[in-house]
Amino acid sequence: MIAPHPVPCAELSGALPAGRIAAMERVLGIGGFFFRAKDPEALGAWYREALGLDADEQGVWQQAVGPTVFAPFDAETDYFGARTQQTMLNFRVRDLDAMLAQLRGLGADVAADVQDFEGVGRFGWVTDPEGNRVELWQPAG
């Protein structure tokens, strides 16, 4: 989900010496997402089978080009589901309705609600077999 109030770049640039923003090294993208699992092999298989995440045996996945949102949320948010869940993985999908139907067909724990945000896209949620809430995003356009 897009952060409700992202910090404008102009506010951030005031915290650094003049000229620092243009010359600084920048990250290129997300290089990996690592998380603990009670049964890593079974959970990895669920992500491959239920969501079609096409990762190789080392976990390398060549994802489609598109936007990635990096958004810190308030520590008290309920948006991630359980308060013990510190992060939430968000996957871009082509057709949210088809993905949710696929997940329901596999018996996955799919949230009943879908949210639509004008100009941003549609969102739905599934909980993986180990209780992690995962967001699915069909970008607008």
Short mmCIF file of N, CA and C in Angstrom, two decimals:
data_model
loop_
_atom_site.label_atom_id
_atom_site.label_comp_id
_atom_site.label_asym_id
_atom_site.label_seq_id
_atom_site.Cartn_x
_atom_site.Cartn_y
_atom_site.Cartn_z
N MET A 1 0.84 -1.17 0.00
CA MET A 1 0.00 0.00 0.00
C MET A 1 0.88 1.23 0.00
N ILE A 2 0.45 2.25 -0.68
CA ILE A 2 1.17 3.52 -0.72
C ILE A 2 1.07 4.17 0.65
N ALA A 3 2.18 4.71 1.15
CA ALA A 3 2.16 5.38 2.45
C ALA A 3 1.22 6.57 2.39
N PRO A 4 0.37 6.75 3.41
CA PRO A 4 -0.60 7.83 3.37
C PRO A 4 0.02 9.22 3.31
N HIS A 5 1.18 9.41 3.92
CA HIS A 5 1.81 10.72 3.93
C HIS A 5 3.31 10.58 3.74
N PRO A 6 3.77 10.29 2.51
CA PRO A 6 5.21 10.14 2.32
C PRO A 6 5.91 11.48 2.58
N VAL A 7 7.15 11.41 3.04
CA VAL A 7 7.92 12.61 3.30
C VAL A 7 8.44 13.15 1.98
N PRO A 8 8.11 14.41 1.64
CA PRO A 8 8.60 14.98 0.38
C PRO A 8 10.11 15.00 0.34
N CYS A 9 10.67 14.79 -0.83
CA CYS A 9 12.12 14.77 -1.01
C CYS A 9 12.74 16.09 -0.56
N ALA A 10 12.05 17.20 -0.74
CA ALA A 10 12.58 18.49 -0.33
C ALA A 10 12.82 18.53 1.18
N GLU A 11 11.94 17.91 1.96
CA GLU A 11 12.13 17.88 3.41
C GLU A 11 13.36 17.06 3.77
N LEU A 12 13.57 15.96 3.07
CA LEU A 12 14.72 15.11 3.36
C LEU A 12 16.02 15.80 2.97
N SER A 13 16.01 16.53 1.85
CA SER A 13 17.24 17.14 1.37
C SER A 13 17.75 18.20 2.33
N GLY A 14 16.87 18.80 3.14
CA GLY A 14 17.30 19.77 4.13
C GLY A 14 18.15 19.16 5.23
N ALA A 15 18.05 17.85 5.42
CA ALA A 15 18.79 17.17 6.48
C ALA A 15 20.22 16.86 6.06
N LEU A 16 20.54 17.00 4.78
CA LEU A 16 21.86 16.68 4.27
C LEU A 16 22.54 17.95 3.76
N PRO A 17 23.86 17.98 3.73
CA PRO A 17 24.57 19.15 3.21
C PRO A 17 24.17 19.44 1.77
N ALA A 18 24.18 20.69 1.39
CA ALA A 18 23.83 21.10 0.03
C ALA A 18 24.66 20.32 -0.98
N GLY A 19 24.03 19.86 -2.05
CA GLY A 19 24.72 19.12 -3.11
C GLY A 19 24.89 17.64 -2.82
N ARG A 20 24.61 17.20 -1.62
CA ARG A 20 24.83 15.79 -1.22
C ARG A 20 23.89 14.85 -1.95
N ILE A 21 22.64 15.23 -2.18
CA ILE A 21 21.65 14.34 -2.79
C ILE A 21 22.10 13.90 -4.19
N ALA A 22 22.54 14.81 -5.02
CA ALA A 22 22.91 14.48 -6.39
C ALA A 22 24.12 13.56 -6.47
N ALA A 23 25.06 13.69 -5.54
CA ALA A 23 26.31 12.94 -5.61
C ALA A 23 26.26 11.62 -4.87
N MET A 24 25.24 11.37 -4.10
CA MET A 24 25.23 10.17 -3.26
C MET A 24 24.95 8.89 -4.06
N GLU A 25 25.45 7.77 -3.56
CA GLU A 25 25.11 6.47 -4.13
C GLU A 25 23.67 6.16 -3.76
N ARG A 26 22.97 5.45 -4.63
CA ARG A 26 21.58 5.11 -4.39
C ARG A 26 21.36 3.61 -4.57
N VAL A 27 20.45 3.06 -3.81
CA VAL A 27 20.11 1.65 -4.00
C VAL A 27 19.40 1.50 -5.34
N LEU A 28 19.46 0.31 -5.91
CA LEU A 28 18.88 0.05 -7.23
C LEU A 28 17.53 -0.63 -7.16
N GLY A 29 17.23 -1.26 -6.05
CA GLY A 29 15.97 -1.99 -5.91
C GLY A 29 16.08 -2.97 -4.76
N ILE A 30 15.02 -3.69 -4.54
CA ILE A 30 15.02 -4.71 -3.49
C ILE A 30 15.83 -5.90 -4.00
N GLY A 31 16.82 -6.30 -3.23
CA GLY A 31 17.67 -7.42 -3.63
C GLY A 31 17.20 -8.75 -3.06
N GLY A 32 16.35 -8.71 -2.07
CA GLY A 32 15.84 -9.94 -1.48
C GLY A 32 14.89 -9.63 -0.34
N PHE A 33 14.10 -10.60 0.00
CA PHE A 33 13.22 -10.50 1.15
C PHE A 33 13.43 -11.78 1.94
N PHE A 34 13.92 -11.67 3.16
CA PHE A 34 14.29 -12.82 3.96
C PHE A 34 13.43 -12.83 5.22
N PHE A 35 12.89 -13.98 5.56
CA PHE A 35 12.04 -14.06 6.74
C PHE A 35 12.12 -15.45 7.34
N ARG A 36 11.80 -15.54 8.60
CA ARG A 36 11.86 -16.81 9.32
C ARG A 36 10.62 -17.64 9.00
N ALA A 37 10.78 -18.95 9.00
CA ALA A 37 9.66 -19.86 8.79
C ALA A 37 9.87 -21.10 9.63
N LYS A 38 8.79 -21.64 10.16
CA LYS A 38 8.87 -22.89 10.93
C LYS A 38 9.27 -24.05 10.01
N ASP A 39 8.76 -24.02 8.78
CA ASP A 39 9.06 -25.06 7.79
C ASP A 39 9.37 -24.36 6.46
N PRO A 40 10.64 -23.91 6.27
CA PRO A 40 11.00 -23.14 5.09
C PRO A 40 10.67 -23.84 3.76
N GLU A 41 10.90 -25.14 3.68
CA GLU A 41 10.65 -25.84 2.42
C GLU A 41 9.16 -25.83 2.09
N ALA A 42 8.32 -26.14 3.08
CA ALA A 42 6.87 -26.17 2.84
C ALA A 42 6.34 -24.78 2.53
N LEU A 43 6.83 -23.76 3.23
CA LEU A 43 6.35 -22.40 2.98
C LEU A 43 6.81 -21.92 1.60
N GLY A 44 8.03 -22.23 1.23
CA GLY A 44 8.52 -21.89 -0.12
C GLY A 44 7.68 -22.57 -1.19
N ALA A 45 7.32 -23.82 -0.96
CA ALA A 45 6.46 -24.54 -1.92
C ALA A 45 5.10 -23.88 -2.01
N TRP A 46 4.54 -23.42 -0.89
CA TRP A 46 3.23 -22.74 -0.91
C TRP A 46 3.30 -21.48 -1.77
N TYR A 47 4.34 -20.67 -1.61
CA TYR A 47 4.48 -19.45 -2.41
C TYR A 47 4.62 -19.78 -3.90
N ARG A 48 5.33 -20.85 -4.23
CA ARG A 48 5.46 -21.24 -5.64
C ARG A 48 4.13 -21.75 -6.19
N GLU A 49 3.45 -22.62 -5.43
CA GLU A 49 2.23 -23.25 -5.92
C GLU A 49 1.00 -22.34 -5.85
N ALA A 50 0.85 -21.58 -4.78
CA ALA A 50 -0.35 -20.75 -4.62
C ALA A 50 -0.25 -19.42 -5.35
N LEU A 51 0.94 -18.82 -5.35
CA LEU A 51 1.10 -17.50 -5.95
C LEU A 51 1.86 -17.53 -7.28
N GLY A 52 2.41 -18.68 -7.63
CA GLY A 52 3.15 -18.77 -8.88
C GLY A 52 4.50 -18.06 -8.84
N LEU A 53 5.06 -17.90 -7.65
CA LEU A 53 6.36 -17.26 -7.51
C LEU A 53 7.41 -18.21 -8.09
N ASP A 54 7.95 -17.84 -9.21
CA ASP A 54 8.84 -18.70 -9.99
C ASP A 54 10.29 -18.53 -9.57
N ALA A 55 10.63 -18.99 -8.36
CA ALA A 55 12.00 -18.89 -7.85
C ALA A 55 12.75 -20.19 -8.10
N ASP A 56 14.06 -20.06 -8.33
CA ASP A 56 14.87 -21.26 -8.54
C ASP A 56 15.25 -21.88 -7.19
N GLU A 57 16.09 -22.90 -7.22
CA GLU A 57 16.42 -23.62 -5.98
C GLU A 57 17.20 -22.77 -4.97
N GLN A 58 17.82 -21.67 -5.41
CA GLN A 58 18.49 -20.75 -4.48
C GLN A 58 17.55 -19.62 -4.04
N GLY A 59 16.32 -19.61 -4.54
CA GLY A 59 15.37 -18.57 -4.19
C GLY A 59 15.41 -17.36 -5.10
N VAL A 60 16.23 -17.41 -6.16
CA VAL A 60 16.33 -16.26 -7.08
C VAL A 60 15.10 -16.22 -7.98
N TRP A 61 14.51 -15.04 -8.03
CA TRP A 61 13.27 -14.83 -8.79
C TRP A 61 13.45 -13.59 -9.67
N GLN A 62 13.28 -13.75 -10.96
CA GLN A 62 13.35 -12.63 -11.90
C GLN A 62 11.96 -12.04 -12.02
N GLN A 63 11.70 -10.97 -11.27
CA GLN A 63 10.36 -10.41 -11.27
C GLN A 63 10.13 -9.46 -12.44
N ALA A 64 8.86 -9.22 -12.73
CA ALA A 64 8.49 -8.31 -13.81
C ALA A 64 8.84 -6.87 -13.41
N VAL A 65 9.18 -6.08 -14.40
CA VAL A 65 9.49 -4.68 -14.18
C VAL A 65 8.23 -3.95 -13.72
N GLY A 66 8.37 -3.11 -12.74
CA GLY A 66 7.23 -2.34 -12.26
C GLY A 66 7.58 -1.63 -10.97
N PRO A 67 6.63 -0.87 -10.45
CA PRO A 67 6.91 -0.09 -9.24
C PRO A 67 7.04 -0.96 -7.99
N THR A 68 7.86 -0.48 -7.07
CA THR A 68 8.00 -1.08 -5.75
C THR A 68 7.81 0.04 -4.74
N VAL A 69 6.97 -0.18 -3.75
CA VAL A 69 6.71 0.84 -2.74
C VAL A 69 7.53 0.51 -1.49
N PHE A 70 8.20 1.50 -0.95
CA PHE A 70 8.93 1.38 0.30
C PHE A 70 8.26 2.35 1.26
N ALA A 71 7.53 1.85 2.24
CA ALA A 71 6.72 2.72 3.09
C ALA A 71 6.71 2.29 4.54
N PRO A 72 7.42 3.00 5.40
CA PRO A 72 7.29 2.73 6.83
C PRO A 72 5.87 3.08 7.31
N PHE A 73 5.33 2.27 8.19
CA PHE A 73 4.00 2.49 8.76
C PHE A 73 4.14 2.78 10.24
N ASP A 74 3.14 3.40 10.82
CA ASP A 74 3.12 3.66 12.24
C ASP A 74 3.22 2.34 13.01
N ALA A 75 3.95 2.33 14.10
CA ALA A 75 4.16 1.12 14.90
C ALA A 75 2.87 0.52 15.42
N GLU A 76 1.82 1.31 15.56
CA GLU A 76 0.54 0.84 16.09
C GLU A 76 -0.44 0.38 15.01
N THR A 77 -0.03 0.31 13.75
CA THR A 77 -0.95 -0.04 12.67
C THR A 77 -1.50 -1.46 12.82
N ASP A 78 -2.74 -1.62 12.41
CA ASP A 78 -3.35 -2.94 12.33
C ASP A 78 -3.36 -3.44 10.89
N TYR A 79 -2.80 -2.66 9.99
CA TYR A 79 -2.86 -2.96 8.56
C TYR A 79 -2.18 -4.29 8.22
N PHE A 80 -1.16 -4.68 8.96
CA PHE A 80 -0.43 -5.92 8.68
C PHE A 80 -1.11 -7.14 9.27
N GLY A 81 -2.22 -6.95 9.96
CA GLY A 81 -2.86 -8.07 10.64
C GLY A 81 -2.39 -8.12 12.08
N ALA A 82 -1.83 -9.23 12.49
CA ALA A 82 -1.37 -9.40 13.87
C ALA A 82 -0.27 -8.40 14.21
N ARG A 83 -0.32 -7.86 15.42
CA ARG A 83 0.68 -6.88 15.86
C ARG A 83 2.08 -7.49 15.90
N THR A 84 2.18 -8.80 15.98
CA THR A 84 3.50 -9.44 16.01
C THR A 84 4.16 -9.44 14.63
N GLN A 85 3.39 -9.21 13.57
CA GLN A 85 3.95 -9.17 12.21
C GLN A 85 4.55 -7.79 11.98
N GLN A 86 5.86 -7.72 11.86
CA GLN A 86 6.57 -6.45 11.74
C GLN A 86 6.65 -5.91 10.32
N THR A 87 6.51 -6.76 9.33
CA THR A 87 6.57 -6.36 7.92
C THR A 87 5.45 -7.04 7.16
N MET A 88 5.15 -6.52 5.98
CA MET A 88 4.16 -7.19 5.12
C MET A 88 4.68 -7.17 3.69
N LEU A 89 4.72 -8.34 3.11
CA LEU A 89 5.12 -8.49 1.72
C LEU A 89 3.96 -8.10 0.83
N ASN A 90 4.23 -7.34 -0.21
CA ASN A 90 3.22 -6.91 -1.17
C ASN A 90 3.67 -7.39 -2.54
N PHE A 91 2.82 -8.16 -3.22
CA PHE A 91 3.12 -8.62 -4.57
C PHE A 91 2.24 -7.89 -5.56
N ARG A 92 2.85 -7.43 -6.68
CA ARG A 92 2.07 -6.89 -7.79
C ARG A 92 1.46 -8.06 -8.55
N VAL A 93 0.21 -7.91 -8.95
CA VAL A 93 -0.47 -8.95 -9.74
C VAL A 93 -1.12 -8.31 -10.96
N ARG A 94 -1.31 -9.11 -12.01
CA ARG A 94 -1.95 -8.63 -13.23
C ARG A 94 -3.45 -8.51 -13.05
N ASP A 95 -4.06 -9.54 -12.45
CA ASP A 95 -5.52 -9.61 -12.31
C ASP A 95 -5.84 -10.05 -10.88
N LEU A 96 -6.18 -9.09 -10.04
CA LEU A 96 -6.42 -9.37 -8.63
C LEU A 96 -7.56 -10.37 -8.44
N ASP A 97 -8.66 -10.20 -9.16
CA ASP A 97 -9.80 -11.11 -9.00
C ASP A 97 -9.42 -12.55 -9.34
N ALA A 98 -8.66 -12.73 -10.42
CA ALA A 98 -8.24 -14.08 -10.82
C ALA A 98 -7.30 -14.68 -9.78
N MET A 99 -6.38 -13.86 -9.24
CA MET A 99 -5.44 -14.37 -8.23
C MET A 99 -6.19 -14.77 -6.97
N LEU A 100 -7.14 -13.94 -6.52
CA LEU A 100 -7.89 -14.27 -5.31
C LEU A 100 -8.73 -15.53 -5.51
N ALA A 101 -9.32 -15.68 -6.70
CA ALA A 101 -10.10 -16.89 -6.99
C ALA A 101 -9.19 -18.12 -6.98
N GLN A 102 -8.00 -17.99 -7.55
CA GLN A 102 -7.03 -19.10 -7.56
C GLN A 102 -6.68 -19.50 -6.13
N LEU A 103 -6.42 -18.51 -5.29
CA LEU A 103 -6.06 -18.78 -3.90
C LEU A 103 -7.21 -19.43 -3.14
N ARG A 104 -8.42 -18.94 -3.35
CA ARG A 104 -9.59 -19.55 -2.69
C ARG A 104 -9.75 -20.99 -3.14
N GLY A 105 -9.52 -21.24 -4.44
CA GLY A 105 -9.62 -22.60 -4.98
C GLY A 105 -8.62 -23.56 -4.34
N LEU A 106 -7.50 -23.01 -3.88
CA LEU A 106 -6.49 -23.83 -3.21
C LEU A 106 -6.74 -23.94 -1.71
N GLY A 107 -7.82 -23.31 -1.23
CA GLY A 107 -8.14 -23.36 0.19
C GLY A 107 -7.37 -22.37 1.04
N ALA A 108 -6.76 -21.37 0.41
CA ALA A 108 -5.98 -20.38 1.17
C ALA A 108 -6.90 -19.46 1.96
N ASP A 109 -6.36 -18.88 3.02
CA ASP A 109 -7.08 -17.94 3.87
C ASP A 109 -7.04 -16.57 3.21
N VAL A 110 -8.09 -16.26 2.42
CA VAL A 110 -8.17 -15.01 1.66
C VAL A 110 -9.15 -14.07 2.37
N ALA A 111 -8.72 -12.82 2.57
CA ALA A 111 -9.60 -11.83 3.19
C ALA A 111 -10.79 -11.56 2.27
N ALA A 112 -11.96 -11.35 2.87
CA ALA A 112 -13.18 -11.14 2.10
C ALA A 112 -13.18 -9.78 1.40
N ASP A 113 -12.55 -8.79 2.00
CA ASP A 113 -12.61 -7.45 1.42
C ASP A 113 -11.52 -7.21 0.39
N VAL A 114 -11.85 -6.35 -0.57
CA VAL A 114 -10.92 -5.85 -1.58
C VAL A 114 -11.05 -4.34 -1.51
N GLN A 115 -9.94 -3.63 -1.55
CA GLN A 115 -9.99 -2.17 -1.52
C GLN A 115 -9.48 -1.60 -2.82
N ASP A 116 -10.13 -0.54 -3.25
CA ASP A 116 -9.79 0.14 -4.50
C ASP A 116 -9.42 1.58 -4.17
N PHE A 117 -8.23 2.00 -4.56
CA PHE A 117 -7.78 3.36 -4.32
C PHE A 117 -7.56 4.04 -5.67
N GLU A 118 -8.35 5.06 -5.93
CA GLU A 118 -8.30 5.81 -7.18
C GLU A 118 -6.87 6.20 -7.53
N GLY A 119 -6.43 5.86 -8.73
CA GLY A 119 -5.11 6.21 -9.20
C GLY A 119 -3.98 5.35 -8.67
N VAL A 120 -4.26 4.49 -7.69
CA VAL A 120 -3.23 3.63 -7.10
C VAL A 120 -3.45 2.18 -7.51
N GLY A 121 -4.68 1.70 -7.36
CA GLY A 121 -5.00 0.33 -7.76
C GLY A 121 -5.88 -0.37 -6.75
N ARG A 122 -5.98 -1.67 -6.92
CA ARG A 122 -6.82 -2.51 -6.09
C ARG A 122 -5.94 -3.42 -5.23
N PHE A 123 -6.44 -3.68 -4.00
CA PHE A 123 -5.67 -4.47 -3.03
C PHE A 123 -6.53 -5.59 -2.46
N GLY A 124 -5.91 -6.74 -2.27
CA GLY A 124 -6.53 -7.87 -1.59
C GLY A 124 -5.46 -8.51 -0.72
N TRP A 125 -5.87 -9.44 0.15
CA TRP A 125 -4.93 -10.03 1.10
C TRP A 125 -5.14 -11.53 1.25
N VAL A 126 -4.05 -12.22 1.48
CA VAL A 126 -4.07 -13.64 1.78
C VAL A 126 -3.13 -13.85 2.97
N THR A 127 -3.44 -14.83 3.78
CA THR A 127 -2.56 -15.19 4.89
C THR A 127 -1.91 -16.51 4.53
N ASP A 128 -0.57 -16.55 4.58
CA ASP A 128 0.14 -17.77 4.21
C ASP A 128 -0.04 -18.83 5.31
N PRO A 129 0.38 -20.07 5.06
CA PRO A 129 0.17 -21.14 6.03
C PRO A 129 0.83 -20.92 7.39
N GLU A 130 1.78 -20.00 7.49
CA GLU A 130 2.41 -19.73 8.79
C GLU A 130 1.87 -18.47 9.45
N GLY A 131 0.78 -17.92 8.90
CA GLY A 131 0.11 -16.79 9.54
C GLY A 131 0.56 -15.41 9.10
N ASN A 132 1.38 -15.31 8.06
CA ASN A 132 1.84 -14.01 7.56
C ASN A 132 0.83 -13.42 6.59
N ARG A 133 0.36 -12.22 6.87
CA ARG A 133 -0.56 -11.53 5.96
C ARG A 133 0.26 -10.99 4.79
N VAL A 134 -0.19 -11.28 3.57
CA VAL A 134 0.47 -10.86 2.34
C VAL A 134 -0.52 -10.02 1.55
N GLU A 135 -0.04 -8.88 1.06
CA GLU A 135 -0.89 -8.00 0.27
C GLU A 135 -0.67 -8.27 -1.21
N LEU A 136 -1.76 -8.24 -1.97
CA LEU A 136 -1.72 -8.40 -3.42
C LEU A 136 -2.22 -7.10 -4.03
N TRP A 137 -1.47 -6.55 -4.98
CA TRP A 137 -1.75 -5.22 -5.53
C TRP A 137 -1.85 -5.29 -7.04
N GLN A 138 -2.99 -4.90 -7.56
CA GLN A 138 -3.16 -4.72 -9.01
C GLN A 138 -3.06 -3.22 -9.26
N PRO A 139 -1.89 -2.74 -9.75
CA PRO A 139 -1.73 -1.30 -9.96
C PRO A 139 -2.77 -0.73 -10.91
N ALA A 140 -3.12 0.53 -10.69
CA ALA A 140 -4.06 1.24 -11.57
C ALA A 140 -3.43 1.36 -12.96
N GLY A 141 -4.28 1.40 -13.93
CA GLY A 141 -3.75 1.65 -15.27
C GLY A 141 -4.08 0.63 -16.20
#
